[in-house]
Tab-separated table of C-alpha atoms in Angstrom:
chain	number	residue	atom	x	y	z
K	1	MET	CA	18.214	160.411	-96.961
K	2	SER	CA	15.316	159.769	-99.319
K	3	PRO	CA	11.946	159.138	-97.650
K	4	ASN	CA	11.846	155.462	-98.618
K	5	SER	CA	15.357	154.565	-97.499
K	6	CYS	CA	14.212	152.820	-94.303
K	7	LEU	CA	13.323	149.251	-95.151
K	8	CYS	CA	11.927	148.064	-91.825
K	9	PRO	CA	8.601	146.182	-92.093
K	10	ILE	CA	6.643	149.086	-90.635
K	11	CYS	CA	8.013	151.684	-93.024
K	12	LEU	CA	7.531	149.253	-95.861
K	13	ALA	CA	3.918	148.606	-94.935
K	14	VAL	CA	3.297	152.347	-94.807
K	15	PHE	CA	5.141	152.694	-98.071
K	16	PHE	CA	3.074	149.974	-99.722
K	17	VAL	CA	-0.223	151.320	-98.526
K	18	SER	CA	0.610	154.882	-99.519
K	19	ASN	CA	2.258	154.114	-102.824
K	20	TYR	CA	0.185	151.407	-104.387
K	21	ASN	CA	-1.591	152.475	-107.486
K	22	LEU	CA	-5.040	152.734	-105.952
K	23	GLN	CA	-6.848	152.312	-109.238
K	24	ASP	CA	-5.066	149.043	-109.795
K	25	MET	CA	-6.078	147.950	-106.358
K	26	LYS	CA	-9.715	148.823	-106.891
K	27	SER	CA	-9.890	147.057	-110.204
K	28	PHE	CA	-8.297	144.012	-108.675
K	29	SER	CA	-10.833	141.502	-107.486
K	30	GLN	CA	-10.996	141.603	-103.711
K	31	ASN	CA	-10.979	137.828	-103.549
K	32	ALA	CA	-7.954	137.311	-105.740
K	33	SER	CA	-5.207	135.371	-104.047
K	34	CYS	CA	-2.031	133.604	-105.077
K	35	PRO	CA	-3.023	130.133	-106.374
K	36	ASN	CA	0.048	128.596	-104.719
K	37	CYS	CA	0.127	130.086	-101.203
K	38	GLY	CA	-3.200	131.919	-100.815
K	39	THR	CA	-1.602	135.289	-100.055
K	40	THR	CA	-3.807	138.257	-100.974
K	41	LEU	CA	-2.846	141.754	-102.016
K	42	SER	CA	-3.959	143.084	-98.667
K	43	ASP	CA	-1.663	140.556	-96.912
K	44	ILE	CA	1.184	141.983	-98.950
K	45	SER	CA	0.222	145.546	-98.075
K	46	ASN	CA	0.048	144.629	-94.402
K	47	THR	CA	3.328	142.769	-94.139
K	48	GLY	CA	5.398	144.306	-96.937
K	49	ARG	CA	6.169	140.748	-98.036
K	50	LEU	CA	5.039	138.404	-100.752
K	51	GLY	CA	3.984	134.880	-99.851
K	52	CYS	CA	5.908	132.724	-102.339
K	53	SER	CA	7.607	132.817	-105.722
K	54	GLN	CA	4.243	132.462	-107.509
K	55	CYS	CA	2.963	135.704	-105.957
K	56	TYR	CA	5.229	137.529	-108.409
K	57	THR	CA	3.171	136.091	-111.273
K	58	ALA	CA	-0.190	136.345	-109.510
K	59	PHE	CA	0.310	140.043	-108.667
K	60	GLU	CA	2.518	140.958	-111.592
K	61	LYS	CA	0.527	144.055	-112.599
K	62	GLU	CA	0.134	145.365	-109.082
K	63	LEU	CA	3.818	144.951	-108.309
K	64	GLU	CA	5.096	146.747	-111.383
K	65	PRO	CA	4.650	150.351	-110.098
K	66	THR	CA	6.089	149.443	-106.701
K	67	LEU	CA	9.181	147.861	-108.208
K	68	ARG	CA	9.700	150.840	-110.464
K	69	ARG	CA	9.400	153.169	-107.538
K	70	VAL	CA	11.734	151.229	-105.260
K	71	HIS	CA	14.357	150.318	-107.842
K	72	GLY	CA	13.759	152.848	-110.606
K	73	ASP	CA	13.366	149.776	-112.791
K	74	SER	CA	11.464	146.498	-112.809
K	75	ARG	CA	13.752	144.243	-114.827
K	76	HIS	CA	16.567	142.038	-113.680
K	77	ILE	CA	19.700	142.337	-115.771
K	78	GLY	CA	22.141	140.499	-113.512
K	79	LYS	CA	23.106	136.915	-112.864
K	80	VAL	CA	21.107	134.051	-114.356
K	81	PRO	CA	21.143	130.546	-112.830
K	82	ALA	CA	23.500	128.303	-114.785
K	83	ARG	CA	20.954	125.512	-115.020
K	84	GLY	CA	19.037	127.681	-117.515
K	85	GLY	CA	21.729	126.626	-120.005
K	86	GLU	CA	24.531	128.587	-121.549
K	87	LYS	CA	22.484	129.858	-124.495
K	88	VAL	CA	19.830	131.270	-122.218
K	89	MET	CA	22.529	133.027	-120.235
K	90	ILE	CA	24.022	134.558	-123.366
K	91	LYS	CA	20.611	135.637	-124.641
K	92	LYS	CA	19.856	137.158	-121.260
K	93	LYS	CA	23.157	138.978	-121.329
K	94	ILE	CA	22.414	140.391	-124.782
K	95	GLU	CA	18.977	141.450	-123.628
K	96	GLY	CA	20.543	143.195	-120.629
K	97	LEU	CA	23.111	144.942	-122.798
K	98	LYS	CA	20.442	146.077	-125.258
K	99	TYR	CA	18.515	147.505	-122.370
K	100	GLN	CA	21.607	149.356	-121.142
K	101	LEU	CA	22.152	150.581	-124.705
K	102	GLN	CA	18.671	152.101	-124.785
K	103	LYS	CA	19.302	153.774	-121.463
K	104	ALA	CA	22.636	155.178	-122.636
K	105	ILE	CA	21.043	156.545	-125.809
K	106	ALA	CA	18.177	158.062	-123.839
K	107	ALA	CA	20.738	159.741	-121.576
K	108	GLU	CA	22.642	160.917	-124.689
K	109	GLU	CA	25.766	159.064	-123.522
K	110	TYR	CA	26.820	158.160	-127.040
K	111	GLU	CA	30.346	157.029	-126.261
K	112	LYS	CA	29.033	154.598	-123.668
K	113	ALA	CA	26.357	153.493	-126.140
K	114	ALA	CA	28.987	152.712	-128.763
K	115	GLU	CA	30.922	150.648	-126.235
K	116	ILE	CA	27.800	148.695	-125.325
K	117	ARG	CA	26.975	148.158	-129.019
K	118	ASP	CA	30.426	146.613	-129.514
K	119	GLN	CA	29.931	144.425	-126.469
K	120	ILE	CA	26.617	143.196	-127.900
K	121	LYS	CA	28.329	142.263	-131.169
K	122	ASP	CA	30.994	140.321	-129.257
K	123	VAL	CA	28.478	138.448	-127.150
K	124	GLU	CA	26.294	137.691	-130.182
K	125	LYS	CA	29.254	135.914	-131.783
K	126	GLN	CA	29.144	133.407	-128.913
K	127	LEU	CA	25.657	132.374	-130.037
K	128	ASP	CA	26.755	131.395	-133.535
Y	1	MET	CA	31.916	121.265	-83.554
Y	2	LYS	CA	33.999	123.545	-85.750
Y	3	ALA	CA	31.361	126.271	-85.937
Y	4	ASP	CA	31.392	126.288	-82.119
Y	5	ASN	CA	34.341	128.568	-82.594
Y	6	LEU	CA	31.838	131.294	-83.490
Y	7	LEU	CA	30.452	131.044	-79.965
Y	8	ASN	CA	33.606	130.345	-77.988
Y	9	SER	CA	35.925	132.906	-79.498
Y	10	ASN	CA	35.409	136.639	-79.890
Y	11	PHE	CA	37.373	136.670	-83.104
Y	12	VAL	CA	35.854	136.241	-86.551
Y	13	ARG	CA	37.494	136.783	-89.890
Y	14	TRP	CA	36.235	140.310	-90.646
Y	15	MET	CA	38.139	141.555	-87.606
Y	16	ALA	CA	41.543	140.761	-89.152
Y	17	ALA	CA	42.229	144.414	-89.950
Y	18	ASP	CA	45.785	143.765	-91.193
Y	19	GLU	CA	44.399	141.647	-94.054
Y	20	GLY	CA	42.073	144.248	-95.525
Y	21	PRO	CA	42.710	147.224	-97.822
Y	22	GLU	CA	41.633	150.670	-96.478
Y	23	SER	CA	41.042	149.069	-93.089
Y	24	ASP	CA	41.861	152.281	-91.217
Y	25	ILE	CA	38.384	153.408	-92.279
Y	26	VAL	CA	36.602	150.460	-93.895
Y	27	VAL	CA	36.219	147.961	-91.064
Y	28	SER	CA	34.648	145.192	-93.127
Y	29	SER	CA	32.869	144.257	-96.350
Y	30	ARG	CA	29.871	142.002	-96.743
Y	31	ILE	CA	27.970	140.583	-99.685
Y	32	ARG	CA	24.766	138.666	-99.236
Y	33	LEU	CA	22.638	136.929	-101.820
Y	34	ALA	CA	18.969	136.268	-101.055
Y	35	ARG	CA	17.684	133.031	-102.594
Y	36	ASN	CA	14.436	131.105	-102.257
Y	37	LEU	CA	13.172	127.703	-103.251
Y	38	ASP	CA	10.485	127.746	-105.901
Y	39	LEU	CA	6.882	127.271	-104.727
Y	40	ILE	CA	7.678	126.728	-101.035
Y	41	PRO	CA	6.116	129.606	-99.017
Y	42	PHE	CA	8.591	132.303	-98.013
Y	43	SER	CA	10.085	132.081	-94.524
Y	44	HIS	CA	7.552	134.225	-92.655
Y	45	LEU	CA	4.735	131.893	-93.772
Y	46	LEU	CA	6.505	128.631	-93.021
Y	47	ASP	CA	4.826	126.166	-90.717
Y	48	ARG	CA	6.871	123.370	-89.183
Y	49	GLU	CA	6.150	120.916	-92.004
Y	50	ASP	CA	7.113	123.245	-94.867
Y	51	GLY	CA	10.002	124.603	-92.810
Y	52	GLU	CA	11.467	121.144	-92.247
Y	53	LYS	CA	10.979	120.308	-95.934
Y	54	CYS	CA	12.796	123.483	-96.906
Y	55	LEU	CA	15.692	122.832	-94.522
Y	56	LYS	CA	15.968	119.243	-95.760
Y	57	GLU	CA	16.239	120.398	-99.388
Y	58	ILE	CA	18.990	122.852	-98.428
Y	59	GLU	CA	20.794	120.245	-96.357
Y	60	LYS	CA	20.712	117.768	-99.244
Y	61	ALA	CA	22.128	120.321	-101.682
Y	62	TRP	CA	24.871	121.176	-99.182
Y	63	GLN	CA	25.835	117.552	-98.584
Y	64	LYS	CA	25.805	116.672	-102.302
Y	65	SER	CA	28.160	119.522	-103.074
Y	66	ASP	CA	31.824	119.009	-103.888
Y	67	ASN	CA	32.679	122.632	-103.105
Y	68	LYS	CA	35.404	122.719	-100.444
Y	69	ASP	CA	34.067	125.929	-98.882
Y	70	LEU	CA	30.608	124.452	-98.515
Y	71	LEU	CA	31.811	121.130	-97.169
Y	72	GLN	CA	33.780	122.871	-94.445
Y	73	MET	CA	30.651	124.515	-93.150
Y	74	GLU	CA	28.603	123.264	-90.286
Y	75	LEU	CA	24.853	123.417	-89.737
Y	76	LEU	CA	23.681	125.008	-86.495
Y	77	THR	CA	19.897	124.952	-86.161
Y	78	PHE	CA	18.400	127.421	-83.723
Y	79	ASN	CA	16.827	124.795	-81.485
Y	80	GLN	CA	20.407	123.745	-80.631
Y	81	LEU	CA	21.404	127.262	-79.580
Y	82	THR	CA	20.331	129.293	-76.566
Y	83	ALA	CA	18.889	132.799	-77.021
Y	84	LEU	CA	22.200	134.135	-75.669
Y	85	GLU	CA	24.213	132.189	-78.251
Y	86	ARG	CA	21.989	133.414	-81.083
Y	87	GLN	CA	22.459	136.934	-79.778
Y	88	MET	CA	26.232	136.410	-79.894
Y	89	LEU	CA	25.941	135.736	-83.630
Y	90	VAL	CA	24.042	139.041	-83.972
Y	91	GLU	CA	26.733	140.864	-82.015
Y	92	LYS	CA	29.353	139.458	-84.390
Y	93	HIS	CA	27.161	140.812	-87.238
Y	94	LEU	CA	26.798	137.323	-88.715
Y	95	ILE	CA	22.993	137.107	-88.475
Y	96	SER	CA	20.207	139.680	-88.203
Y	97	PRO	CA	18.447	140.544	-84.936
Y	98	ASN	CA	15.159	139.276	-86.452
Y	99	HIS	CA	16.642	135.899	-87.273
Y	100	ALA	CA	17.928	135.474	-83.709
Y	101	GLU	CA	14.430	135.808	-82.275
Y	102	PHE	CA	13.472	132.309	-83.433
Y	103	ASP	CA	14.345	128.967	-81.843
Y	104	ASP	CA	12.850	126.769	-84.592
Y	105	SER	CA	14.558	123.583	-85.694
Y	106	PHE	CA	14.143	124.651	-89.345
Y	107	ARG	CA	15.929	127.988	-88.933
Y	108	GLY	CA	19.627	128.402	-88.380
Y	109	VAL	CA	22.963	128.931	-90.062
Y	110	LEU	CA	25.411	127.044	-92.197
Y	111	ALA	CA	28.734	128.564	-91.235
Y	112	ASN	CA	32.455	128.000	-91.528
Y	113	SER	CA	34.701	128.151	-88.500
Y	114	ASP	CA	36.101	131.681	-88.985
Y	115	GLY	CA	32.707	133.209	-89.758
Y	116	SER	CA	33.743	134.451	-93.200
Y	117	LEU	CA	30.986	132.425	-94.869
Y	118	VAL	CA	27.626	132.266	-93.151
Y	119	ILE	CA	24.363	131.194	-94.767
Y	120	MET	CA	21.283	132.251	-92.833
Y	121	ILE	CA	18.568	129.634	-93.294
Y	122	ASN	CA	14.934	130.706	-93.194
Y	123	GLU	CA	15.593	134.252	-92.157
Y	124	GLU	CA	13.540	136.609	-94.354
Y	125	ASP	CA	14.424	134.403	-97.333
Y	126	HIS	CA	15.068	130.664	-97.416
Y	127	LEU	CA	18.750	131.283	-98.004
Y	128	ARG	CA	20.894	134.306	-97.395
Y	129	ILE	CA	24.393	133.479	-98.510
Y	130	GLN	CA	26.856	135.878	-96.922
Y	131	CYS	CA	30.588	136.491	-97.024
Y	132	PHE	CA	32.323	138.825	-94.549
Y	133	LEU	CA	35.913	139.990	-95.008
Y	134	PRO	CA	38.060	142.695	-93.391
Y	135	GLY	CA	38.617	146.039	-95.130
Y	136	LEU	CA	37.327	146.907	-98.583
Y	137	GLN	CA	37.045	143.547	-100.359
Y	138	LEU	CA	33.643	143.537	-102.015
Y	139	GLU	CA	34.839	141.767	-105.174
Y	140	GLU	CA	36.391	138.941	-103.197
Y	141	CYS	CA	33.249	138.620	-101.060
Y	142	TYR	CA	31.200	138.396	-104.250
Y	143	ARG	CA	33.520	135.811	-105.763
Y	144	GLN	CA	33.053	133.613	-102.703
Y	145	VAL	CA	29.258	133.892	-102.390
Y	146	GLN	CA	28.868	133.463	-106.123
Y	147	LYS	CA	30.752	130.162	-105.985
Y	148	ILE	CA	28.529	128.893	-103.203
Y	149	ASP	CA	25.402	130.082	-105.003
Y	150	ASP	CA	26.454	128.282	-108.218
Y	151	ASP	CA	27.105	125.134	-106.302
Y	152	LEU	CA	23.932	125.044	-104.232
Y	153	GLU	CA	21.871	125.907	-107.275
Y	154	LYS	CA	22.930	122.685	-109.012
Y	155	ASN	CA	20.815	120.769	-106.525
Y	156	LEU	CA	18.142	123.284	-105.610
Y	157	ASN	CA	15.146	124.505	-107.559
Y	158	LEU	CA	15.644	128.226	-106.936
Y	159	ALA	CA	12.871	130.769	-107.516
Y	160	PHE	CA	13.992	132.722	-110.572
Y	161	ASP	CA	12.057	134.614	-113.206
Y	162	ASP	CA	13.534	135.790	-116.510
Y	163	THR	CA	12.194	139.318	-116.072
Y	164	ARG	CA	12.193	139.766	-112.297
Y	165	GLY	CA	15.337	137.788	-111.488
Y	166	TYR	CA	15.788	136.054	-108.133
Y	167	LEU	CA	12.426	136.193	-106.364
Y	168	THR	CA	12.553	137.299	-102.755
Y	169	SER	CA	10.137	137.655	-99.893
Y	170	CYS	CA	10.482	141.432	-99.856
Y	171	PRO	CA	10.217	143.300	-103.180
Y	172	THR	CA	13.106	145.546	-102.115
Y	173	ASN	CA	15.478	142.600	-102.709
Y	174	VAL	CA	14.088	141.069	-105.896
Y	175	GLY	CA	16.330	140.980	-108.971
Y	176	THR	CA	19.921	140.306	-107.996
Y	177	GLY	CA	18.863	139.533	-104.414
Y	178	MET	CA	22.185	141.086	-103.570
Y	179	ARG	CA	23.029	143.465	-100.785
Y	180	ALA	CA	26.614	144.694	-100.787
Y	181	SER	CA	27.685	146.601	-97.712
Y	182	VAL	CA	30.681	148.115	-96.021
Y	183	MET	CA	31.102	149.020	-92.369
Y	184	LEU	CA	32.820	152.378	-92.037
Y	185	HIS	CA	34.394	154.161	-89.081
Y	186	LEU	CA	33.921	157.885	-89.714
Y	187	PRO	CA	34.826	159.858	-86.584
Y	188	ALA	CA	36.290	162.835	-88.457
Y	189	ILE	CA	33.288	163.271	-90.751
Y	190	VAL	CA	30.999	163.139	-87.695
Y	191	PHE	CA	33.240	165.605	-85.834
Y	192	SER	CA	33.151	168.036	-88.752
Y	193	GLY	CA	29.336	167.965	-88.797
Y	194	GLN	CA	29.218	166.902	-92.470
Y	195	THR	CA	27.409	163.622	-91.872
Y	196	ASN	CA	23.969	164.699	-93.070
Y	197	HIS	CA	25.298	166.380	-96.168
Y	198	ILE	CA	27.403	163.382	-97.200
Y	199	PHE	CA	24.716	160.814	-96.432
Y	200	HIS	CA	22.138	162.827	-98.312
Y	201	ASN	CA	24.359	162.681	-101.389
Y	202	ILE	CA	24.893	158.953	-100.925
Y	203	ALA	CA	21.125	158.376	-100.799
Y	204	GLN	CA	20.790	160.188	-104.120
Y	205	LEU	CA	23.096	157.577	-105.635
Y	206	GLY	CA	20.853	154.647	-104.725
Y	207	MET	CA	22.779	153.698	-101.596
Y	208	THR	CA	21.604	153.711	-98.019
Y	209	VAL	CA	23.302	154.361	-94.667
Y	210	ARG	CA	22.383	152.528	-91.470
Y	211	GLY	CA	23.687	151.691	-88.002
Y	212	ILE	CA	26.016	148.733	-87.640
Y	213	TYR	CA	23.393	146.147	-86.770
Y	214	GLY	CA	21.456	146.731	-89.980
Y	215	GLU	CA	17.943	147.968	-90.583
Y	216	GLY	CA	16.494	150.259	-87.960
Y	217	THR	CA	19.521	150.249	-85.670
Y	218	GLU	CA	21.085	153.389	-84.271
Y	219	VAL	CA	24.544	154.677	-85.052
Y	220	VAL	CA	27.022	153.957	-82.265
Y	221	GLY	CA	30.738	154.613	-82.008
Y	222	ASN	CA	30.804	156.494	-85.338
Y	223	PHE	CA	30.289	153.224	-87.216
Y	224	PHE	CA	28.078	153.304	-90.299
Y	225	GLN	CA	26.911	150.653	-92.682
Y	226	LEU	CA	26.712	151.727	-96.293
Y	227	SER	CA	24.849	149.495	-98.740
Y	228	ASN	CA	23.072	149.371	-102.083
Y	229	GLN	CA	19.354	149.967	-102.058
Y	230	ILE	CA	18.567	148.987	-105.624
Y	231	THR	CA	18.530	145.371	-106.798
Y	232	MET	CA	16.895	145.687	-110.238
Y	233	GLY	CA	18.088	147.243	-113.471
Y	234	GLN	CA	21.732	146.895	-112.405
Y	235	SER	CA	24.029	143.905	-112.608
Y	236	GLU	CA	25.862	142.594	-109.549
Y	237	GLU	CA	29.121	143.959	-110.955
Y	238	ASP	CA	27.603	147.430	-111.460
Y	239	ILE	CA	26.274	147.484	-107.911
Y	240	ILE	CA	29.663	146.469	-106.501
Y	241	ASN	CA	31.540	148.986	-108.658
Y	242	ASN	CA	29.184	151.768	-107.566
Y	243	LEU	CA	29.492	150.937	-103.904
Y	244	ASN	CA	33.258	150.626	-104.238
Y	245	SER	CA	33.642	154.029	-105.813
Y	246	ILE	CA	31.261	155.734	-103.376
Y	247	THR	CA	33.071	154.092	-100.458
Y	248	LEU	CA	36.422	155.303	-101.757
Y	249	ARG	CA	35.050	158.827	-102.011
Y	250	VAL	CA	33.860	158.711	-98.412
Y	251	VAL	CA	37.228	157.255	-97.351
Y	252	GLU	CA	39.003	160.077	-99.136
Y	253	GLN	CA	36.820	162.669	-97.406
Y	254	GLU	CA	37.386	161.083	-93.982
Y	255	ARG	CA	41.168	161.025	-94.565
Y	256	LEU	CA	41.155	164.643	-95.683
Y	257	ILE	CA	39.396	165.786	-92.515
Y	258	ARG	CA	41.664	163.584	-90.353
Y	259	LYS	CA	44.678	165.215	-91.938
Y	260	LYS	CA	43.242	168.639	-91.318
Y	261	LEU	CA	42.513	167.742	-87.700
Y	262	ALA	CA	46.100	166.581	-87.228
Y	263	GLU	CA	47.387	169.849	-88.673
Y	264	ASP	CA	44.998	172.392	-87.169
Y	265	MET	CA	43.945	170.750	-83.921
Y	266	LYS	CA	46.911	168.595	-82.986
Y	267	TYR	CA	46.671	169.140	-79.211
Y	268	GLN	CA	42.896	168.823	-79.026
Y	269	LEU	CA	43.068	165.594	-81.032
Y	270	GLU	CA	45.852	164.078	-78.946
Y	271	ASP	CA	44.084	165.179	-75.787
Y	272	ARG	CA	40.845	163.533	-76.844
Y	273	VAL	CA	42.544	160.264	-77.804
Y	274	GLY	CA	44.630	160.279	-74.603
Y	275	ARG	CA	41.622	160.952	-72.389
Y	276	ALA	CA	39.626	158.180	-74.068
Y	277	PHE	CA	42.493	155.752	-73.532
Y	278	GLY	CA	42.847	156.931	-69.924
Y	279	ILE	CA	39.189	156.400	-69.090
Y	280	LEU	CA	39.024	153.021	-70.814
Y	281	SER	CA	42.185	151.889	-69.005
Y	282	SER	CA	41.035	152.878	-65.533
Y	283	ALA	CA	37.234	153.146	-65.324
Y	284	ARG	CA	35.450	150.502	-63.254
Y	285	VAL	CA	31.919	150.930	-64.643
Y	286	LEU	CA	31.349	151.516	-68.351
Y	287	ASN	CA	28.053	151.470	-70.197
Y	288	SER	CA	27.816	150.402	-73.808
Y	289	ASN	CA	27.379	153.791	-75.487
Y	290	GLU	CA	30.169	155.454	-73.525
Y	291	SER	CA	32.527	152.557	-74.282
Y	292	MET	CA	31.719	152.664	-77.972
Y	293	ALA	CA	32.295	156.419	-78.122
Y	294	LEU	CA	35.634	156.136	-76.280
Y	295	LEU	CA	36.736	153.130	-78.327
Y	296	SER	CA	35.992	155.186	-81.426
Y	297	ASP	CA	38.376	157.911	-80.168
Y	298	VAL	CA	41.044	155.322	-79.359
Y	299	ARG	CA	40.585	153.743	-82.756
Y	300	LEU	CA	41.053	157.119	-84.419
Y	301	GLY	CA	44.254	157.523	-82.386
Y	302	VAL	CA	45.498	154.101	-83.461
Y	303	ASP	CA	44.667	154.718	-87.124
Y	304	MET	CA	46.418	158.101	-87.016
Y	305	GLY	CA	49.527	156.617	-85.427
Y	306	LEU	CA	49.042	158.242	-82.019
Y	307	LEU	CA	48.690	154.972	-80.125
Y	308	ALA	CA	51.127	152.724	-81.904
Y	309	LYS	CA	51.030	149.740	-79.586
Y	310	ILE	CA	47.352	148.928	-79.950
Y	311	LYS	CA	46.456	146.787	-82.930
Y	312	PRO	CA	43.308	147.577	-84.906
Y	313	TYR	CA	42.162	143.929	-84.843
Y	314	ALA	CA	42.153	144.083	-81.030
Y	315	LEU	CA	39.726	147.011	-81.232
Y	316	ASN	CA	37.487	145.185	-83.709
Y	317	GLU	CA	37.401	142.300	-81.304
Y	318	LEU	CA	36.669	144.563	-78.324
Y	319	VAL	CA	33.700	146.223	-80.012
Y	320	VAL	CA	32.068	142.779	-80.120
Y	321	ALA	CA	33.435	141.437	-76.798
Y	322	ILE	CA	31.769	144.248	-74.833
Y	323	ARG	CA	28.268	143.566	-76.162
Y	324	PRO	CA	25.798	142.134	-73.595
Y	325	ALA	CA	25.626	138.527	-74.851
Y	326	HIS	CA	29.416	138.198	-75.161
Y	327	LEU	CA	29.911	139.644	-71.661
Y	328	GLN	CA	27.412	137.198	-70.179
Y	329	LYS	CA	28.914	134.266	-72.031
Y	330	LYS	CA	32.339	135.221	-70.651
Y	331	ALA	CA	30.974	135.595	-67.135
Y	332	GLY	CA	29.118	132.291	-67.470
Y	333	LYS	CA	25.940	133.782	-66.048
Y	334	GLU	CA	23.120	136.203	-66.750
Y	335	MET	CA	23.842	139.732	-65.549
Y	336	ASP	CA	21.784	142.880	-65.069
Y	337	ALA	CA	22.812	146.144	-66.767
Y	338	PHE	CA	24.959	147.353	-63.857
Y	339	HIS	CA	26.943	144.139	-63.536
Y	340	ARG	CA	27.428	144.090	-67.290
Y	341	ASP	CA	28.855	147.617	-67.058
Y	342	VAL	CA	31.327	146.409	-64.420
Y	343	LYS	CA	32.258	143.351	-66.491
Y	344	ARG	CA	32.600	145.564	-69.592
Y	345	ALA	CA	35.135	147.815	-67.854
Y	346	GLU	CA	37.058	144.720	-66.729
Y	347	VAL	CA	37.147	143.203	-70.234
Y	348	ILE	CA	38.336	146.477	-71.779
Y	349	GLN	CA	41.078	146.975	-69.185
Y	350	GLU	CA	42.280	143.427	-69.612
Y	351	ARG	CA	42.434	143.788	-73.395
Y	352	LEU	CA	44.164	147.178	-73.379
Y	353	ALA	CA	46.722	145.958	-70.823
Y	354	LYS	CA	47.478	143.007	-73.117
Y	355	THR	CA	48.058	145.209	-76.152
Y	356	LYS	CA	50.280	147.600	-74.178
Y	357	GLY	CA	52.642	144.917	-73.022
């Protein structure tokens, strides 16, 4: 198994402390906290958890490398809440497909890329 | 109470082995979606006031819903349940061990009567919508949780960000918030000593292998839980397709080794299954690990057609019925380890005698 496959709070805390981009941490004001819940970066390092939904905005920069490391990616390309409206969902879907297209091209999977390109065209029609 | 069934009966839906595809190896499938309410502190920071507010919002969304599945559910808050009853839900795999540690009035479950749909409230996230079904049925599990998610979302202000997706307490869940998992019984792979090699390969594919009670639990009775580790950069469908195809590859490998065992080691195999059945049928004191190991052998025998009269669902039920909280509930009293071992042997004998006749 890969070294970061255990997701228990202790392993996560160790993981956070050892994997945070230290330069980011140093440049980050020690007093900075989430304006909504008051959680600080060191709270997150200690518990392996964020404090509330706003923490994702408050610590956006600091989270980026961690997300990339854990998920190999830092963007969501899945389900979108329906209340965002149908157009938003379609746009999000196109965005996701375009992202997959880039990945396929980068991996030189041209057949897959062509399939995705066709899918994008189909979905774009729904916007018109 | 309808959901009382979860406490009074050993049986829950995922145990219905005859309903599920590949159920000789894939015991059950689970999908869970982690969801949170916007701006309310995540569960580990909740004080009573915010906790009650959060529960009230969820309750309102549930009651306003016109979704049949949701309306059939019942709310059990943890202040209504004893520690033993909460532990029973853990033993049935319906909630996590961490969740069961709390007795707060703002934590609990919304559950249907057969335990196929269980929403953990204020566990690590405000909502963890879960569906459990027998065999390999990840798509169906997803269809069911997705419906509930859509419906609750109409009346809840969920934490969602265009770039990051569904925002969760732990960054390992952010994005889809989805964990898809299958519980596998892999006695032949373990016997062949290929476990590490196979699990190493699985980890390379963004999946993770754990014991049956989730994070940090040990492997008992050759049961393994296989689940996705990544929740960003992949859609829910991609994650499910990946897990499905990896599971099928593991299933294929397990079947191949079982076949080889039946061909090359017929007598040793039959001997092992027969001995396990013999001990389980006549022992008077059985500890948990020994029982699980022997039940695994019996299960292998049943799945390979060596013990035709025992039904797989009875074994699924037994694996839960012999856990400490279930034994104590059945006995109607608290018991120390030794008396549990005696009760365990009794419960197993009773069950095996029933299936024989």
